[in-house]
């Protein structure tokens, strides 16, 4: 599928040398400066340009001087073992462009996420390239894993039920929109607490995800098991590191069931088959635990 065919209507394409930019028209001028003006980032005050960490480091910069609106610039990298060999080098793919395409579908269908602003592709040699992903920052939002690790135990215990419900509803809305998240784990879900104390959840990193007219129950269960795997990993690590010495078990088995039950709620009516589904949802993830030991996470 060609770049032009897949590019959402709100975006336009700009080429300059080895760099191809796919940018949302409303942000064209500022993004062009960020990408093609080599002095732009250098002239930014270090107090306003932040380096943050997720799966890897990324930049958080203000859209304009003294602006509260900020952009996240994230370098694309392969995950897992593949990433150890190839890092951020890709070959003849529309993978970055596909992410903005899925993000636009999510936005149109009311799935809470960070607004995608642009994608840059920089050609290296032949069909090889690197890419950067630019999105609007959700202010004061942190991923679920960071929240669990850094928040006081009292805050976690007091907030747990409302957070579980917020995350479950987020995933339900995403699935009802026909979107299957290919890398659904705790670090790809952001939490933001508003002035009234209510939590809101956002999904990010839709890379490699896909959209269908409708997800089957098997596809939903499979996707939920991917999220459950990251929860089990957190529980497992808390038993094998000093994390367990600082806090009690962060997510209990009861919490996992509570999440699934919240997910099965629809229009305040509980799916009558939820107990049957939860049996399919349960997994010990034994093979993944073995892999975690092999790569030295214990």
PDB file of C-alpha atoms in Angstrom:
ATOM      1  CA  UNK A   1       0.000   0.000   0.000  1.00  0.00           C
ATOM      2  CA  UNK A   2       1.462   3.363  -0.970  1.00  0.00           C
ATOM      3  CA  UNK A   3       2.252   6.201   1.418  1.00  0.00           C
ATOM      4  CA  UNK A   4      -0.262   8.496  -0.312  1.00  0.00           C
ATOM      5  CA  UNK A   5      -3.037   5.929  -0.084  1.00  0.00           C
ATOM      6  CA  UNK A   6      -2.528   5.319   3.619  1.00  0.00           C
ATOM      7  CA  UNK A   7      -1.920   8.931   4.643  1.00  0.00           C
ATOM      8  CA  UNK A   8      -4.911  10.319   6.609  1.00  0.00           C
ATOM      9  CA  UNK A   9      -6.634  13.359   5.033  1.00  0.00           C
ATOM     10  CA  UNK A  10      -5.474  15.722   7.806  1.00  0.00           C
ATOM     11  CA  UNK A  11      -1.814  15.047   6.951  1.00  0.00           C
ATOM     12  CA  UNK A  12       0.439  16.211   4.138  1.00  0.00           C
ATOM     13  CA  UNK A  13       3.822  14.981   2.934  1.00  0.00           C
ATOM     14  CA  UNK A  14       6.981  17.086   2.720  1.00  0.00           C
ATOM     15  CA  UNK A  15      10.282  15.798   1.301  1.00  0.00           C
ATOM     16  CA  UNK A  16      13.680  17.356   1.743  1.00  0.00           C
ATOM     17  CA  UNK A  17      16.840  15.442   0.888  1.00  0.00           C
ATOM     18  CA  UNK A  18      16.784  12.039   2.587  1.00  0.00           C
ATOM     19  CA  UNK A  19      13.977  13.037   4.984  1.00  0.00           C
ATOM     20  CA  UNK A  20      10.279  12.523   4.362  1.00  0.00           C
ATOM     21  CA  UNK A  21       7.882  14.245   6.750  1.00  0.00           C
ATOM     22  CA  UNK A  22       4.237  13.321   7.211  1.00  0.00           C
ATOM     23  CA  UNK A  23       2.741  16.169   9.214  1.00  0.00           C
ATOM     24  CA  UNK A  24      -0.720  17.257  10.337  1.00  0.00           C
ATOM     25  CA  UNK A  25      -1.522  20.406   8.391  1.00  0.00           C
ATOM     26  CA  UNK A  26      -2.482  22.367  11.524  1.00  0.00           C
ATOM     27  CA  UNK A  27       1.068  21.957  12.913  1.00  0.00           C
ATOM     28  CA  UNK A  28       2.994  22.248   9.654  1.00  0.00           C
ATOM     29  CA  UNK A  29       4.994  25.413  10.374  1.00  0.00           C
ATOM     30  CA  UNK A  30       6.266  24.491  13.851  1.00  0.00           C
ATOM     31  CA  UNK A  31       7.079  20.887  12.895  1.00  0.00           C
ATOM     32  CA  UNK A  32       8.940  21.971   9.751  1.00  0.00           C
ATOM     33  CA  UNK A  33      11.154  24.133  11.958  1.00  0.00           C
ATOM     34  CA  UNK A  34      11.744  21.276  14.399  1.00  0.00           C
ATOM     35  CA  UNK A  35      12.676  18.796  11.689  1.00  0.00           C
ATOM     36  CA  UNK A  36      14.546  20.867   9.114  1.00  0.00           C
ATOM     37  CA  UNK A  37      15.963  23.816  11.099  1.00  0.00           C
ATOM     38  CA  UNK A  38      19.134  22.381  12.678  1.00  0.00           C
ATOM     39  CA  UNK A  39      19.457  25.346  15.048  1.00  0.00           C
ATOM     40  CA  UNK A  40      15.893  25.138  16.362  1.00  0.00           C
ATOM     41  CA  UNK A  41      16.415  22.550  19.109  1.00  0.00           C
ATOM     42  CA  UNK A  42      19.876  23.867  19.914  1.00  0.00           C
ATOM     43  CA  UNK A  43      18.424  27.277  20.686  1.00  0.00           C
ATOM     44  CA  UNK A  44      15.810  25.876  23.023  1.00  0.00           C
ATOM     45  CA  UNK A  45      16.435  26.541  26.713  1.00  0.00           C
ATOM     46  CA  UNK A  46      17.551  23.385  28.499  1.00  0.00           C
ATOM     47  CA  UNK A  47      15.059  24.221  31.246  1.00  0.00           C
ATOM     48  CA  UNK A  48      12.156  23.770  28.825  1.00  0.00           C
ATOM     49  CA  UNK A  49      13.445  20.800  26.814  1.00  0.00           C
ATOM     50  CA  UNK A  50      13.244  17.608  28.847  1.00  0.00           C
ATOM     51  CA  UNK A  51      14.590  14.121  28.287  1.00  0.00           C
ATOM     52  CA  UNK A  52      12.143  11.513  29.566  1.00  0.00           C
ATOM     53  CA  UNK A  53      12.335   7.752  29.673  1.00  0.00           C
ATOM     54  CA  UNK A  54       9.909   5.024  28.641  1.00  0.00           C
ATOM     55  CA  UNK A  55      10.997   1.998  26.664  1.00  0.00           C
ATOM     56  CA  UNK A  56      13.759   4.392  25.557  1.00  0.00           C
ATOM     57  CA  UNK A  57      14.620   8.073  26.015  1.00  0.00           C
ATOM     58  CA  UNK A  58      12.574  10.715  24.230  1.00  0.00           C
ATOM     59  CA  UNK A  59      12.355  14.499  24.040  1.00  0.00           C
ATOM     60  CA  UNK A  60       9.588  16.636  25.503  1.00  0.00           C
ATOM     61  CA  UNK A  61       9.733  20.170  24.107  1.00  0.00           C
ATOM     62  CA  UNK A  62       7.379  23.181  24.196  1.00  0.00           C
ATOM     63  CA  UNK A  63       5.507  23.882  20.964  1.00  0.00           C
ATOM     64  CA  UNK A  64       6.596  27.519  21.157  1.00  0.00           C
ATOM     65  CA  UNK A  65       8.560  29.543  23.662  1.00  0.00           C
ATOM     66  CA  UNK A  66       6.644  29.980  26.923  1.00  0.00           C
ATOM     67  CA  UNK A  67       3.976  27.594  25.628  1.00  0.00           C
ATOM     68  CA  UNK A  68       2.221  25.111  27.917  1.00  0.00           C
ATOM     69  CA  UNK A  69       1.591  22.822  24.954  1.00  0.00           C
ATOM     70  CA  UNK A  70       4.418  20.336  24.487  1.00  0.00           C
ATOM     71  CA  UNK A  71       5.439  17.801  21.876  1.00  0.00           C
ATOM     72  CA  UNK A  72       6.929  14.354  22.448  1.00  0.00           C
ATOM     73  CA  UNK A  73       9.602  13.244  19.965  1.00  0.00           C
ATOM     74  CA  UNK A  74      10.131   9.496  20.129  1.00  0.00           C
ATOM     75  CA  UNK A  75      12.644   7.546  18.060  1.00  0.00           C
ATOM     76  CA  UNK A  76      11.279   4.325  16.566  1.00  0.00           C
ATOM     77  CA  UNK A  77      13.072   1.213  17.775  1.00  0.00           C
ATOM     78  CA  UNK A  78      12.498  -2.497  17.417  1.00  0.00           C
ATOM     79  CA  UNK A  79      11.434  -4.228  20.604  1.00  0.00           C
ATOM     80  CA  UNK A  80      12.673  -7.437  22.185  1.00  0.00           C
ATOM     81  CA  UNK A  81      15.610  -9.471  20.906  1.00  0.00           C
ATOM     82  CA  UNK A  82      15.227  -8.041  17.390  1.00  0.00           C
ATOM     83  CA  UNK A  83      15.897  -4.583  18.786  1.00  0.00           C
ATOM     84  CA  UNK A  84      19.244  -5.645  20.230  1.00  0.00           C
ATOM     85  CA  UNK A  85      20.529  -6.281  16.707  1.00  0.00           C
ATOM     86  CA  UNK A  86      18.781  -3.649  14.595  1.00  0.00           C
ATOM     87  CA  UNK A  87      17.961  -0.860  17.074  1.00  0.00           C
ATOM     88  CA  UNK A  88      16.076   1.824  15.184  1.00  0.00           C
ATOM     89  CA  UNK A  89      16.889   0.759  11.620  1.00  0.00           C
ATOM     90  CA  UNK A  90      13.940  -0.409   9.509  1.00  0.00           C
ATOM     91  CA  UNK A  91      13.630  -1.840   6.028  1.00  0.00           C
ATOM     92  CA  UNK A  92      11.121  -0.981   3.312  1.00  0.00           C
ATOM     93  CA  UNK A  93       8.088  -0.639   5.574  1.00  0.00           C
ATOM     94  CA  UNK A  94       5.294   1.839   6.156  1.00  0.00           C
ATOM     95  CA  UNK A  95       5.292   0.995   9.854  1.00  0.00           C
ATOM     96  CA  UNK A  96       5.572   4.607  11.163  1.00  0.00           C
ATOM     97  CA  UNK A  97       2.922   5.870   8.731  1.00  0.00           C
ATOM     98  CA  UNK A  98       0.676   2.998   9.755  1.00  0.00           C
ATOM     99  CA  UNK A  99       0.773   4.218  13.362  1.00  0.00           C
ATOM    100  CA  UNK A 100      -0.593   7.658  12.520  1.00  0.00           C
ATOM    101  CA  UNK A 101      -3.248   5.954  10.395  1.00  0.00           C
ATOM    102  CA  UNK A 102      -4.392   3.826  13.355  1.00  0.00           C
ATOM    103  CA  UNK A 103      -4.164   6.806  15.711  1.00  0.00           C
ATOM    104  CA  UNK A 104      -6.474   8.792  13.461  1.00  0.00           C
ATOM    105  CA  UNK A 105      -8.995   5.933  13.490  1.00  0.00           C
ATOM    106  CA  UNK A 106      -8.756   5.823  17.294  1.00  0.00           C
ATOM    107  CA  UNK A 107      -9.318   9.585  17.485  1.00  0.00           C
ATOM    108  CA  UNK A 108     -12.332   9.467  15.172  1.00  0.00           C
ATOM    109  CA  UNK A 109     -13.893   6.689  17.252  1.00  0.00           C
ATOM    110  CA  UNK A 110     -13.373   8.421  20.580  1.00  0.00           C
ATOM    111  CA  UNK A 111     -10.510   6.309  21.955  1.00  0.00           C
ATOM    112  CA  UNK A 112      -8.507   8.493  24.411  1.00  0.00           C
ATOM    113  CA  UNK A 113      -4.914   8.815  23.198  1.00  0.00           C
ATOM    114  CA  UNK A 114      -2.179  11.363  22.527  1.00  0.00           C
ATOM    115  CA  UNK A 115      -2.783  13.396  19.362  1.00  0.00           C
ATOM    116  CA  UNK A 116      -0.370  12.420  16.603  1.00  0.00           C
ATOM    117  CA  UNK A 117       1.331  15.407  14.990  1.00  0.00           C
ATOM    118  CA  UNK A 118       3.949  14.018  12.595  1.00  0.00           C
ATOM    119  CA  UNK A 119       6.200  11.165  11.473  1.00  0.00           C
ATOM    120  CA  UNK A 120       9.671  11.625  10.004  1.00  0.00           C
ATOM    121  CA  UNK A 121      11.452   9.001   7.913  1.00  0.00           C
ATOM    122  CA  UNK A 122      15.170   9.448   7.231  1.00  0.00           C
ATOM    123  CA  UNK A 123      16.543   7.248   4.470  1.00  0.00           C
ATOM    124  CA  UNK A 124      19.909   5.648   5.233  1.00  0.00           C
ATOM    125  CA  UNK A 125      21.034   3.272   2.475  1.00  0.00           C
ATOM    126  CA  UNK A 126      18.756   1.825  -0.154  1.00  0.00           C
ATOM    127  CA  UNK A 127      15.467   0.891   1.508  1.00  0.00           C
ATOM    128  CA  UNK A 128      16.790   1.202   5.069  1.00  0.00           C
ATOM    129  CA  UNK A 129      15.574   4.109   7.182  1.00  0.00           C
ATOM    130  CA  UNK A 130      15.124   5.488  10.699  1.00  0.00           C
ATOM    131  CA  UNK A 131      11.998   7.252  11.926  1.00  0.00           C
ATOM    132  CA  UNK A 132      10.746   9.622  14.630  1.00  0.00           C
ATOM    133  CA  UNK A 133       7.218   9.889  15.980  1.00  0.00           C
ATOM    134  CA  UNK A 134       5.926  13.290  17.152  1.00  0.00           C
ATOM    135  CA  UNK A 135       2.799  13.633  19.274  1.00  0.00           C
ATOM    136  CA  UNK A 136       1.259  16.125  21.680  1.00  0.00           C
ATOM    137  CA  UNK A 137       2.169  15.485  25.291  1.00  0.00           C
ATOM    138  CA  UNK A 138      -0.654  14.715  27.714  1.00  0.00           C
ATOM    139  CA  UNK A 139       0.322  17.011  30.606  1.00  0.00           C
ATOM    140  CA  UNK A 140       0.768  15.478  34.065  1.00  0.00           C
ATOM    141  CA  UNK A 141       0.165  11.959  32.731  1.00  0.00           C
ATOM    142  CA  UNK A 142       2.328   8.982  33.756  1.00  0.00           C
ATOM    143  CA  UNK A 143       2.225   5.388  32.628  1.00  0.00           C
ATOM    144  CA  UNK A 144       0.615   2.826  34.924  1.00  0.00           C
ATOM    145  CA  UNK A 145       3.902   1.116  35.767  1.00  0.00           C
ATOM    146  CA  UNK A 146       5.519   4.388  36.797  1.00  0.00           C
ATOM    147  CA  UNK A 147       2.470   5.264  38.904  1.00  0.00           C
ATOM    148  CA  UNK A 148       2.613   1.930  40.722  1.00  0.00           C
ATOM    149  CA  UNK A 149       6.344   2.134  41.350  1.00  0.00           C
ATOM    150  CA  UNK A 150       6.558   5.772  42.440  1.00  0.00           C
ATOM    151  CA  UNK A 151       3.282   6.459  44.241  1.00  0.00           C
ATOM    152  CA  UNK A 152       2.967   5.960  48.020  1.00  0.00           C
ATOM    153  CA  UNK A 153       1.315   2.710  49.014  1.00  0.00           C
ATOM    154  CA  UNK A 154      -1.596   4.586  50.604  1.00  0.00           C
ATOM    155  CA  UNK A 155      -2.328   6.436  47.346  1.00  0.00           C
ATOM    156  CA  UNK A 156      -2.240   3.193  45.371  1.00  0.00           C
ATOM    157  CA  UNK A 157      -4.600   1.419  47.758  1.00  0.00           C
ATOM    158  CA  UNK A 158      -7.040   4.328  47.864  1.00  0.00           C
ATOM    159  CA  UNK A 159      -7.020   4.784  44.084  1.00  0.00           C
ATOM    160  CA  UNK A 160      -6.786   1.193  42.910  1.00  0.00           C
ATOM    161  CA  UNK A 161     -10.469   0.495  42.254  1.00  0.00           C
ATOM    162  CA  UNK A 162     -11.047   3.708  40.307  1.00  0.00           C
ATOM    163  CA  UNK A 163      -7.870   3.167  38.269  1.00  0.00           C
ATOM    164  CA  UNK A 164      -8.837  -0.414  37.447  1.00  0.00           C
ATOM    165  CA  UNK A 165     -12.221   0.783  36.235  1.00  0.00           C
ATOM    166  CA  UNK A 166     -10.691   3.633  34.175  1.00  0.00           C
ATOM    167  CA  UNK A 167      -8.190   1.295  32.483  1.00  0.00           C
ATOM    168  CA  UNK A 168     -10.807  -1.418  31.877  1.00  0.00           C
ATOM    169  CA  UNK A 169     -13.158   1.099  30.248  1.00  0.00           C
ATOM    170  CA  UNK A 170     -10.307   2.463  28.109  1.00  0.00           C
ATOM    171  CA  UNK A 171      -9.490  -1.003  26.762  1.00  0.00           C
ATOM    172  CA  UNK A 172     -13.183  -1.769  26.266  1.00  0.00           C
ATOM    173  CA  UNK A 173     -13.694   1.445  24.252  1.00  0.00           C
ATOM    174  CA  UNK A 174     -10.592   0.624  22.176  1.00  0.00           C
ATOM    175  CA  UNK A 175     -11.808  -2.909  21.468  1.00  0.00           C
ATOM    176  CA  UNK A 176     -15.339  -1.741  20.696  1.00  0.00           C
ATOM    177  CA  UNK A 177     -13.743   0.610  18.136  1.00  0.00           C
ATOM    178  CA  UNK A 178     -12.248  -2.488  16.471  1.00  0.00           C
ATOM    179  CA  UNK A 179      -8.643  -1.715  17.461  1.00  0.00           C
ATOM    180  CA  UNK A 180      -6.319  -4.544  18.522  1.00  0.00           C
ATOM    181  CA  UNK A 181      -3.264  -3.183  20.343  1.00  0.00           C
ATOM    182  CA  UNK A 182      -0.240  -5.256  19.334  1.00  0.00           C
ATOM    183  CA  UNK A 183       1.834  -4.254  22.372  1.00  0.00           C
ATOM    184  CA  UNK A 184      -0.700  -3.811  25.158  1.00  0.00           C
ATOM    185  CA  UNK A 185       1.167  -3.483  28.448  1.00  0.00           C
ATOM    186  CA  UNK A 186       1.269  -1.222  31.512  1.00  0.00           C
ATOM    187  CA  UNK A 187       3.758   1.282  30.063  1.00  0.00           C
ATOM    188  CA  UNK A 188       1.507   1.948  27.082  1.00  0.00           C
ATOM    189  CA  UNK A 189      -1.376   3.082  29.276  1.00  0.00           C
ATOM    190  CA  UNK A 190      -1.184   6.591  30.730  1.00  0.00           C
ATOM    191  CA  UNK A 191      -2.993   7.850  33.821  1.00  0.00           C
ATOM    192  CA  UNK A 192      -3.915  11.446  34.524  1.00  0.00           C
ATOM    193  CA  UNK A 193      -5.631  12.669  37.674  1.00  0.00           C
ATOM    194  CA  UNK A 194      -7.852  15.733  37.276  1.00  0.00           C
ATOM    195  CA  UNK A 195      -8.521  18.488  39.810  1.00  0.00           C
ATOM    196  CA  UNK A 196     -11.445  16.542  41.296  1.00  0.00           C
ATOM    197  CA  UNK A 197      -9.223  13.495  41.911  1.00  0.00           C
ATOM    198  CA  UNK A 198     -10.745  11.395  39.141  1.00  0.00           C
ATOM    199  CA  UNK A 199      -8.405   9.265  37.012  1.00  0.00           C
ATOM    200  CA  UNK A 200      -8.465   9.252  33.222  1.00  0.00           C
ATOM    201  CA  UNK A 201      -6.684   6.617  31.117  1.00  0.00           C
ATOM    202  CA  UNK A 202      -5.087   7.007  27.669  1.00  0.00           C
ATOM    203  CA  UNK A 203      -3.669   4.441  25.264  1.00  0.00           C
ATOM    204  CA  UNK A 204      -0.395   5.143  23.429  1.00  0.00           C
ATOM    205  CA  UNK A 205       2.065   3.407  21.085  1.00  0.00           C
ATOM    206  CA  UNK A 206      -0.355   1.955  18.531  1.00  0.00           C
ATOM    207  CA  UNK A 207       2.602   0.822  16.451  1.00  0.00           C
ATOM    208  CA  UNK A 208       1.840  -2.511  14.722  1.00  0.00           C
ATOM    209  CA  UNK A 209      -1.759  -2.408  15.959  1.00  0.00           C
ATOM    210  CA  UNK A 210      -4.601  -2.989  13.514  1.00  0.00           C
ATOM    211  CA  UNK A 211      -8.212  -1.916  13.107  1.00  0.00           C
ATOM    212  CA  UNK A 212     -11.139  -4.128  12.082  1.00  0.00           C
ATOM    213  CA  UNK A 213     -14.866  -3.552  11.783  1.00  0.00           C
ATOM    214  CA  UNK A 214     -15.315  -5.695  14.888  1.00  0.00           C
ATOM    215  CA  UNK A 215     -13.070  -7.699  17.240  1.00  0.00           C
ATOM    216  CA  UNK A 216     -14.131 -11.239  18.114  1.00  0.00           C
ATOM    217  CA  UNK A 217     -14.212 -12.404  21.724  1.00  0.00           C
ATOM    218  CA  UNK A 218     -11.118 -14.536  21.002  1.00  0.00           C
ATOM    219  CA  UNK A 219      -9.216 -11.492  19.729  1.00  0.00           C
ATOM    220  CA  UNK A 220     -10.293  -9.510  22.782  1.00  0.00           C
ATOM    221  CA  UNK A 221      -9.206 -12.274  25.173  1.00  0.00           C
ATOM    222  CA  UNK A 222      -5.866 -12.629  23.384  1.00  0.00           C
ATOM    223  CA  UNK A 223      -5.251  -8.881  23.668  1.00  0.00           C
ATOM    224  CA  UNK A 224      -6.255  -8.842  27.337  1.00  0.00           C
ATOM    225  CA  UNK A 225      -3.843 -11.696  27.996  1.00  0.00           C
ATOM    226  CA  UNK A 226      -1.049  -9.527  26.576  1.00  0.00           C
ATOM    227  CA  UNK A 227      -1.909  -6.873  29.163  1.00  0.00           C
ATOM    228  CA  UNK A 228      -2.239  -9.528  31.850  1.00  0.00           C
ATOM    229  CA  UNK A 229       1.259 -10.751  30.999  1.00  0.00           C
ATOM    230  CA  UNK A 230       2.723  -7.362  31.904  1.00  0.00           C
ATOM    231  CA  UNK A 231       0.774  -7.456  35.177  1.00  0.00           C
ATOM    232  CA  UNK A 232       2.072 -10.941  35.963  1.00  0.00           C
ATOM    233  CA  UNK A 233       5.584  -9.734  35.124  1.00  0.00           C
ATOM    234  CA  UNK A 234       5.230  -6.908  37.635  1.00  0.00           C
ATOM    235  CA  UNK A 235       3.943  -9.322  40.290  1.00  0.00           C
ATOM    236  CA  UNK A 236       6.738 -11.775  39.499  1.00  0.00           C
ATOM    237  CA  UNK A 237       9.430  -9.096  39.631  1.00  0.00           C
ATOM    238  CA  UNK A 238       8.110  -7.822  42.957  1.00  0.00           C
ATOM    239  CA  UNK A 239       8.863 -11.265  44.387  1.00  0.00           C
ATOM    240  CA  UNK A 240      12.359 -11.480  42.917  1.00  0.00           C
ATOM    241  CA  UNK A 241      13.667  -7.937  43.532  1.00  0.00           C
ATOM    242  CA  UNK A 242      13.767  -5.485  46.388  1.00  0.00           C
ATOM    243  CA  UNK A 243      10.541  -3.972  45.070  1.00  0.00           C
ATOM    244  CA  UNK A 244       8.676  -6.337  47.392  1.00  0.00           C
ATOM    245  CA  UNK A 245      10.630  -4.936  50.356  1.00  0.00           C
ATOM    246  CA  UNK A 246       9.346  -1.433  49.673  1.00  0.00           C
ATOM    247  CA  UNK A 247       5.674  -2.139  49.020  1.00  0.00           C
ATOM    248  CA  UNK A 248       3.162  -4.936  49.385  1.00  0.00           C
ATOM    249  CA  UNK A 249       2.082  -6.796  46.255  1.00  0.00           C
ATOM    250  CA  UNK A 250       1.020  -4.054  43.848  1.00  0.00           C
ATOM    251  CA  UNK A 251      -1.630  -5.963  41.900  1.00  0.00           C
ATOM    252  CA  UNK A 252      -3.423  -8.913  43.472  1.00  0.00           C
ATOM    253  CA  UNK A 253      -5.269 -11.753  41.769  1.00  0.00           C
ATOM    254  CA  UNK A 254      -8.495 -10.155  42.982  1.00  0.00           C
ATOM    255  CA  UNK A 255      -7.496  -6.951  41.188  1.00  0.00           C
ATOM    256  CA  UNK A 256      -7.031  -8.859  37.948  1.00  0.00           C
ATOM    257  CA  UNK A 257     -10.513 -10.383  38.258  1.00  0.00           C
ATOM    258  CA  UNK A 258     -11.957  -6.978  39.155  1.00  0.00           C
ATOM    259  CA  UNK A 259     -10.402  -5.539  36.001  1.00  0.00           C
ATOM    260  CA  UNK A 260     -11.870  -8.243  33.793  1.00  0.00           C
ATOM    261  CA  UNK A 261     -15.295  -7.897  35.381  1.00  0.00           C
ATOM    262  CA  UNK A 262     -15.195  -4.121  34.751  1.00  0.00           C
ATOM    263  CA  UNK A 263     -14.192  -4.776  31.154  1.00  0.00           C
ATOM    264  CA  UNK A 264     -17.192  -7.067  30.669  1.00  0.00           C
ATOM    265  CA  UNK A 265     -19.581  -4.319  31.801  1.00  0.00           C
ATOM    266  CA  UNK A 266     -21.464  -2.762  28.925  1.00  0.00           C
ATOM    267  CA  UNK A 267     -24.053  -0.006  29.434  1.00  0.00           C
ATOM    268  CA  UNK A 268     -23.935  -0.948  33.129  1.00  0.00           C
ATOM    269  CA  UNK A 269     -25.039  -4.498  32.305  1.00  0.00           C
ATOM    270  CA  UNK A 270     -22.636  -7.343  33.072  1.00  0.00           C
ATOM    271  CA  UNK A 271     -22.165  -9.886  30.282  1.00  0.00           C
ATOM    272  CA  UNK A 272     -23.783 -13.068  31.553  1.00  0.00           C
ATOM    273  CA  UNK A 273     -20.890 -15.156  30.197  1.00  0.00           C
ATOM    274  CA  UNK A 274     -18.133 -13.247  31.993  1.00  0.00           C
ATOM    275  CA  UNK A 275     -17.217 -16.177  34.271  1.00  0.00           C
ATOM    276  CA  UNK A 276     -16.748 -18.406  31.227  1.00  0.00           C
ATOM    277  CA  UNK A 277     -14.537 -15.804  29.602  1.00  0.00           C
ATOM    278  CA  UNK A 278     -12.445 -15.208  32.707  1.00  0.00           C
ATOM    279  CA  UNK A 279     -11.420 -18.897  32.706  1.00  0.00           C
ATOM    280  CA  UNK A 280     -10.019 -18.380  29.212  1.00  0.00           C
ATOM    281  CA  UNK A 281      -8.407 -15.149  30.378  1.00  0.00           C
ATOM    282  CA  UNK A 282      -6.465 -16.833  33.199  1.00  0.00           C
ATOM    283  CA  UNK A 283      -2.864 -17.764  32.460  1.00  0.00           C
ATOM    284  CA  UNK A 284       0.289 -18.332  34.498  1.00  0.00           C
ATOM    285  CA  UNK A 285       2.499 -17.213  31.546  1.00  0.00           C
ATOM    286  CA  UNK A 286       4.998 -19.941  32.437  1.00  0.00           C
ATOM    287  CA  UNK A 287       7.035 -19.670  29.224  1.00  0.00           C
ATOM    288  CA  UNK A 288       7.445 -15.930  29.650  1.00  0.00           C
ATOM    289  CA  UNK A 289       8.621 -16.374  33.233  1.00  0.00           C
ATOM    290  CA  UNK A 290      11.262 -18.763  31.917  1.00  0.00           C
ATOM    291  CA  UNK A 291      12.353 -16.140  29.369  1.00  0.00           C
ATOM    292  CA  UNK A 292      12.537 -13.443  32.060  1.00  0.00           C
ATOM    293  CA  UNK A 293      14.920 -15.687  34.004  1.00  0.00           C
ATOM    294  CA  UNK A 294      17.024 -16.342  30.895  1.00  0.00           C
ATOM    295  CA  UNK A 295      17.469 -12.637  30.095  1.00  0.00           C
ATOM    296  CA  UNK A 296      18.357 -11.874  33.690  1.00  0.00           C
ATOM    297  CA  UNK A 297      15.294 -10.105  35.028  1.00  0.00           C
ATOM    298  CA  UNK A 298      15.364 -12.109  38.243  1.00  0.00           C
TER     299      UNK A 298
END
